CSV table of C-alpha atoms in Angstrom, one decimal:
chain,number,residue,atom,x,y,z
A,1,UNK,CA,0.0,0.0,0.0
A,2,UNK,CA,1.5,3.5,-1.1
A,3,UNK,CA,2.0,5.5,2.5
A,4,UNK,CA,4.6,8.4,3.3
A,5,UNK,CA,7.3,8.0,6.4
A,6,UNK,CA,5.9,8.7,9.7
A,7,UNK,CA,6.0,12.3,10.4
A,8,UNK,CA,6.6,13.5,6.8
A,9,UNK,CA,5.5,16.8,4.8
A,10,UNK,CA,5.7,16.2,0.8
A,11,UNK,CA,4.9,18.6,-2.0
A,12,UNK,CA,4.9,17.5,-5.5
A,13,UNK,CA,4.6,19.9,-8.4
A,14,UNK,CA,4.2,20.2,-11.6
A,15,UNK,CA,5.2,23.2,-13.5
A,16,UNK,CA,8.3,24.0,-12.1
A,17,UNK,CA,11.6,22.8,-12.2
A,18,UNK,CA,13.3,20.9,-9.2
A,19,UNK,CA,16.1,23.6,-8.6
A,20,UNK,CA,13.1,26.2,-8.6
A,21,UNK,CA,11.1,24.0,-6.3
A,22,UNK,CA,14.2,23.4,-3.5
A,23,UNK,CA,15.0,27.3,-4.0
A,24,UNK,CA,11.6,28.6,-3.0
A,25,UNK,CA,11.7,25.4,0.2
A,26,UNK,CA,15.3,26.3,1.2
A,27,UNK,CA,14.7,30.3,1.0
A,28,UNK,CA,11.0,30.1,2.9
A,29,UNK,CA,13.5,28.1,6.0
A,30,UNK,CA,12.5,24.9,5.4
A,31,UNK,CA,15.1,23.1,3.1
A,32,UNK,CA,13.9,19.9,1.8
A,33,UNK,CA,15.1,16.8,3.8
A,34,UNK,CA,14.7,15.0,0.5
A,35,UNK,CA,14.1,16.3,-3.3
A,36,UNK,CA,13.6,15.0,-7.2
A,37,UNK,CA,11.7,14.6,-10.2
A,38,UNK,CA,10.2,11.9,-12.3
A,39,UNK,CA,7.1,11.7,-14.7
A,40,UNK,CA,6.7,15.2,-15.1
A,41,UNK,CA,6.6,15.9,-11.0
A,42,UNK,CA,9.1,17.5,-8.6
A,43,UNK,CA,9.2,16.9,-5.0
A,44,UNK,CA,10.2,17.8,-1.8
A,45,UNK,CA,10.0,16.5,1.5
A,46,UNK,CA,10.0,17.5,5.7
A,47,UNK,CA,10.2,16.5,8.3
A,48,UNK,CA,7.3,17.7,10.0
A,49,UNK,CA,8.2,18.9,13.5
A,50,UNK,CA,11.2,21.3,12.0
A,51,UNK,CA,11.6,25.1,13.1
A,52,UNK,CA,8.8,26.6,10.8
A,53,UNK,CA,10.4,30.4,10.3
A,54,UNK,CA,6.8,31.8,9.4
A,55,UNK,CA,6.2,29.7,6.6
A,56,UNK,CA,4.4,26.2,7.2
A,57,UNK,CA,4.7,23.8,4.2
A,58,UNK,CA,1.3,23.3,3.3
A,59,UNK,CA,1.1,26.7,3.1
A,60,UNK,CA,4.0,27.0,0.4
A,61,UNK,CA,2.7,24.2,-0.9
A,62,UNK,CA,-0.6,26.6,-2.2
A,63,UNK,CA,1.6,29.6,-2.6
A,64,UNK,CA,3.9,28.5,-5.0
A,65,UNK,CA,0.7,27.9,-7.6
A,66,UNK,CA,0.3,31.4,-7.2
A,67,UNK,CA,1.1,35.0,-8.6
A,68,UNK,CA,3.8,34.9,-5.9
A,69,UNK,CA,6.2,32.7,-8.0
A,70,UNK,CA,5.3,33.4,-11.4
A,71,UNK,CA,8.1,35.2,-11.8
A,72,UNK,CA,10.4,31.7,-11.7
A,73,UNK,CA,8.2,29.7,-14.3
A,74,UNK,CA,7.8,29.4,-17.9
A,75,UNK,CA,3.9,29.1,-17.7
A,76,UNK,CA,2.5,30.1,-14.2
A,77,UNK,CA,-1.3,29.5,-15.3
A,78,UNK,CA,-0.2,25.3,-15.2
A,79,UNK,CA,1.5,24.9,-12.0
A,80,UNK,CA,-0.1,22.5,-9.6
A,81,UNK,CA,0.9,21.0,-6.1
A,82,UNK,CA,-0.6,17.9,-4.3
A,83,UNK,CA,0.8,18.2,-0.7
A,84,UNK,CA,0.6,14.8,1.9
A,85,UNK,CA,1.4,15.0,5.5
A,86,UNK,CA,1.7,12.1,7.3
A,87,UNK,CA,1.0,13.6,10.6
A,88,UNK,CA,-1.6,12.6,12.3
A,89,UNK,CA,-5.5,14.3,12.4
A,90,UNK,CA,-5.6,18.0,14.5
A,91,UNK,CA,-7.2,17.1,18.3
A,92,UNK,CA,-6.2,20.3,19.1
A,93,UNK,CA,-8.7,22.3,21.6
A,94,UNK,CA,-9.8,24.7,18.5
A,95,UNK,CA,-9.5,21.8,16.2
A,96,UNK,CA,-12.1,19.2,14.9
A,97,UNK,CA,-10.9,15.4,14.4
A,98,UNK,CA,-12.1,15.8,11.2
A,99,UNK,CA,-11.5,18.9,9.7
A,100,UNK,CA,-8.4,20.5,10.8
A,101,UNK,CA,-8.4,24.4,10.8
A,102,UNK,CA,-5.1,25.7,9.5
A,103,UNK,CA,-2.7,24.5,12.5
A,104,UNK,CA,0.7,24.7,12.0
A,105,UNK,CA,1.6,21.3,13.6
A,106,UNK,CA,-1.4,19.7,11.6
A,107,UNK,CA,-2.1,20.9,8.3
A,108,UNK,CA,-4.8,18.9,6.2
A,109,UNK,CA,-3.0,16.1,5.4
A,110,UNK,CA,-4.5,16.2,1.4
A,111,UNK,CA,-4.3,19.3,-0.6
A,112,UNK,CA,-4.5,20.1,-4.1
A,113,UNK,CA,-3.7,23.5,-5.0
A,114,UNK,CA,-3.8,25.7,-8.2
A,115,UNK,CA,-3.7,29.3,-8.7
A,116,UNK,CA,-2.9,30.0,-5.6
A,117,UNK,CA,-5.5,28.1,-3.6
A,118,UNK,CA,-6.2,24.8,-2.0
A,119,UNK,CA,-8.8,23.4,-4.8
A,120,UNK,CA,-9.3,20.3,-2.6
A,121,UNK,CA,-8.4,19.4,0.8
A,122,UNK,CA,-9.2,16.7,3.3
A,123,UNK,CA,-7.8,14.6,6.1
A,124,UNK,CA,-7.9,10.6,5.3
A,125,UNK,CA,-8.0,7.3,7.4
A,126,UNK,CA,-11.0,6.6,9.9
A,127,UNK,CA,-14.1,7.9,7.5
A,128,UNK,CA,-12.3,11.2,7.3
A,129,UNK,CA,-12.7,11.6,3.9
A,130,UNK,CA,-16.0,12.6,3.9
A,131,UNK,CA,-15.3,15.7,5.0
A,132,UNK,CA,-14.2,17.4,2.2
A,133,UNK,CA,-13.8,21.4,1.2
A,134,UNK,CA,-12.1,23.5,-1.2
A,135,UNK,CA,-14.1,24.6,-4.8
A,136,UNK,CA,-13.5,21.3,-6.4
A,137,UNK,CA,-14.0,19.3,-3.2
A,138,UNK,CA,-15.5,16.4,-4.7
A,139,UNK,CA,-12.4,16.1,-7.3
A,140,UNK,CA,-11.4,12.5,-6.1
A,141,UNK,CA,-15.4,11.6,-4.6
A,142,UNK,CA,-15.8,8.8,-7.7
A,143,UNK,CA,-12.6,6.7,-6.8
A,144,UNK,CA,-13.2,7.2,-3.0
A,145,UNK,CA,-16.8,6.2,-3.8
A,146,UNK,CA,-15.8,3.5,-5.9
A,147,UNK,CA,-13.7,1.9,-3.2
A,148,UNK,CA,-15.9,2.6,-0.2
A,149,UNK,CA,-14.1,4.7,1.6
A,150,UNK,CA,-17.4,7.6,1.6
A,151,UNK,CA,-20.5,7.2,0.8
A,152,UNK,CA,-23.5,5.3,2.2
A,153,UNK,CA,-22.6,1.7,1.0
A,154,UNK,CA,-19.3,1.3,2.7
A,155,UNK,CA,-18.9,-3.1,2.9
A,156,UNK,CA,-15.1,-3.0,4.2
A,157,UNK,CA,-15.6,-0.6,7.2
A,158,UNK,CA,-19.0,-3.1,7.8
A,159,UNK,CA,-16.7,-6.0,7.9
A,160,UNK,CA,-13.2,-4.2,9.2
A,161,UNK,CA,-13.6,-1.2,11.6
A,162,UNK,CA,-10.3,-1.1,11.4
A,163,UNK,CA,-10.3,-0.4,7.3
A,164,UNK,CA,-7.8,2.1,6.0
A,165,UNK,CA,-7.8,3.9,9.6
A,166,UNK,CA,-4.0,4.9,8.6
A,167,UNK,CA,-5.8,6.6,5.2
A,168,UNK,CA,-3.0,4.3,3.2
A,169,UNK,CA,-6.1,3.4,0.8
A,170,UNK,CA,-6.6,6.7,0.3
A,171,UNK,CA,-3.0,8.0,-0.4
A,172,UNK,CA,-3.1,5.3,-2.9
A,173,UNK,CA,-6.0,6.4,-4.7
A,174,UNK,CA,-4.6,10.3,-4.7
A,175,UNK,CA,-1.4,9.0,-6.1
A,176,UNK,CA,-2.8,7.0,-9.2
A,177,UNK,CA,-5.5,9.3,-9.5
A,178,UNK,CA,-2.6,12.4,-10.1
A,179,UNK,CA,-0.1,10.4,-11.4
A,180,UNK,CA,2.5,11.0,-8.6
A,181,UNK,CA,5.8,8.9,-8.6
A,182,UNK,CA,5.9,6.3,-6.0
A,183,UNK,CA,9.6,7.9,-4.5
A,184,UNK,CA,9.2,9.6,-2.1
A,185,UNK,CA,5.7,7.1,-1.3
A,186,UNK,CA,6.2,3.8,-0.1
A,187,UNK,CA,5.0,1.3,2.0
A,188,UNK,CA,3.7,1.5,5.5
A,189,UNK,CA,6.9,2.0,8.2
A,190,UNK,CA,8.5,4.1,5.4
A,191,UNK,CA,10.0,1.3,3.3
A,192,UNK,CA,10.5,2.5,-0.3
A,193,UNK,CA,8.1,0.8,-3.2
A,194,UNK,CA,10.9,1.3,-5.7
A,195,UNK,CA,14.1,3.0,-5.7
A,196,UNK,CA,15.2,6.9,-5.0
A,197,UNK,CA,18.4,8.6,-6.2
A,198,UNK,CA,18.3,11.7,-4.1
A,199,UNK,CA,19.1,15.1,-6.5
């Protein structure tokens, strides 16, 4: 099953180059732990508990779609991000287990962004899904559907309560629904799916 390390920010673009992308990381304070490119993606990863020098990553992961960074692409009307974070769901006092306002220590841990905005954006694992926002929150409803992860006809979460609580279902369906290269996703524990040559 396609997961992300324990503890783990990544943002994958498309639309900028992979120097550009660990520029804009490394200058916001929050170099990338790990960076490359592959089928027409860059990434970069975080650790997630890092000093965050006024710039969390999920929200560079929106502002780098945007106006803000234009300046550094060929074509800034076609960049996209899909940022994961494999921390865990916000139980913080202000916070919802399902819907997590913008905390620093737990950002949505989906969020598709263009233009400058998050387009889609969700927490997964434990029925989580179905709280979904953003102006094209039901982008990924038909394969989540499809699977029954939402929805009223759910069978696996009948039969396993325990069905993709750790959301690994879901990152799977987000990574073959975008096309995102399995480094720096792997398997559950953080072993690799295939190999990564660090850039």
């Amino acid at each position: 099953m396609t997961w992300l390390a324990p503890n783990t920010f990544v943002t994958f673009c498309k639309g900028m180059t992979l120097s550009t992308l660990t520029a804009v990381f490394t200058e916001a304070g929050r170099p990338p732990r790990t960076a490359g490119e592959l089928s027409g993606w860059t990434w970069a990863t975080q650790d997630a508990y890092t000093a965050d020098h006024g710039h969390s990553a999920w929200e560079l992961a929106r502002n780098i779609t945007g106006f803000r960074y234009a300046d550094r692409v060929s074509d800034p009307d076609h960049v996209e991000t899909v940022f994961l974070a494999s921390t865990p769901a916000c139980t913080c006092p202000h916070g919802q287990n399902y819907m997590v306002p913008h905390c620093a220590e737990h950002p949505f841990q989906f969020a598709y962004n263009r233009g400058g905005f998050e387009k889609s954006y969700f927490n997964f694992g434990a029925r989580r899904e179905s709280r979904r926002s953003g102006s094209m929150a039901d982008l990924l409803v038909r394969e989540l559907l499809d699977a029954g992860i939402v929805g009223r006809d759910t069978p696996a979460y009948d039969t396993d309560p325990h069905f993709n609580a750790d959301g690994a279902h879901t990152v799977r369906i987000i990574a073959d629904h975008f096309g995102l290269p399995s480094p720096p996703l792997g398997r559950p524990g953080g072993r690799p799916s295939a190999p990564f040559a660090e850039r």
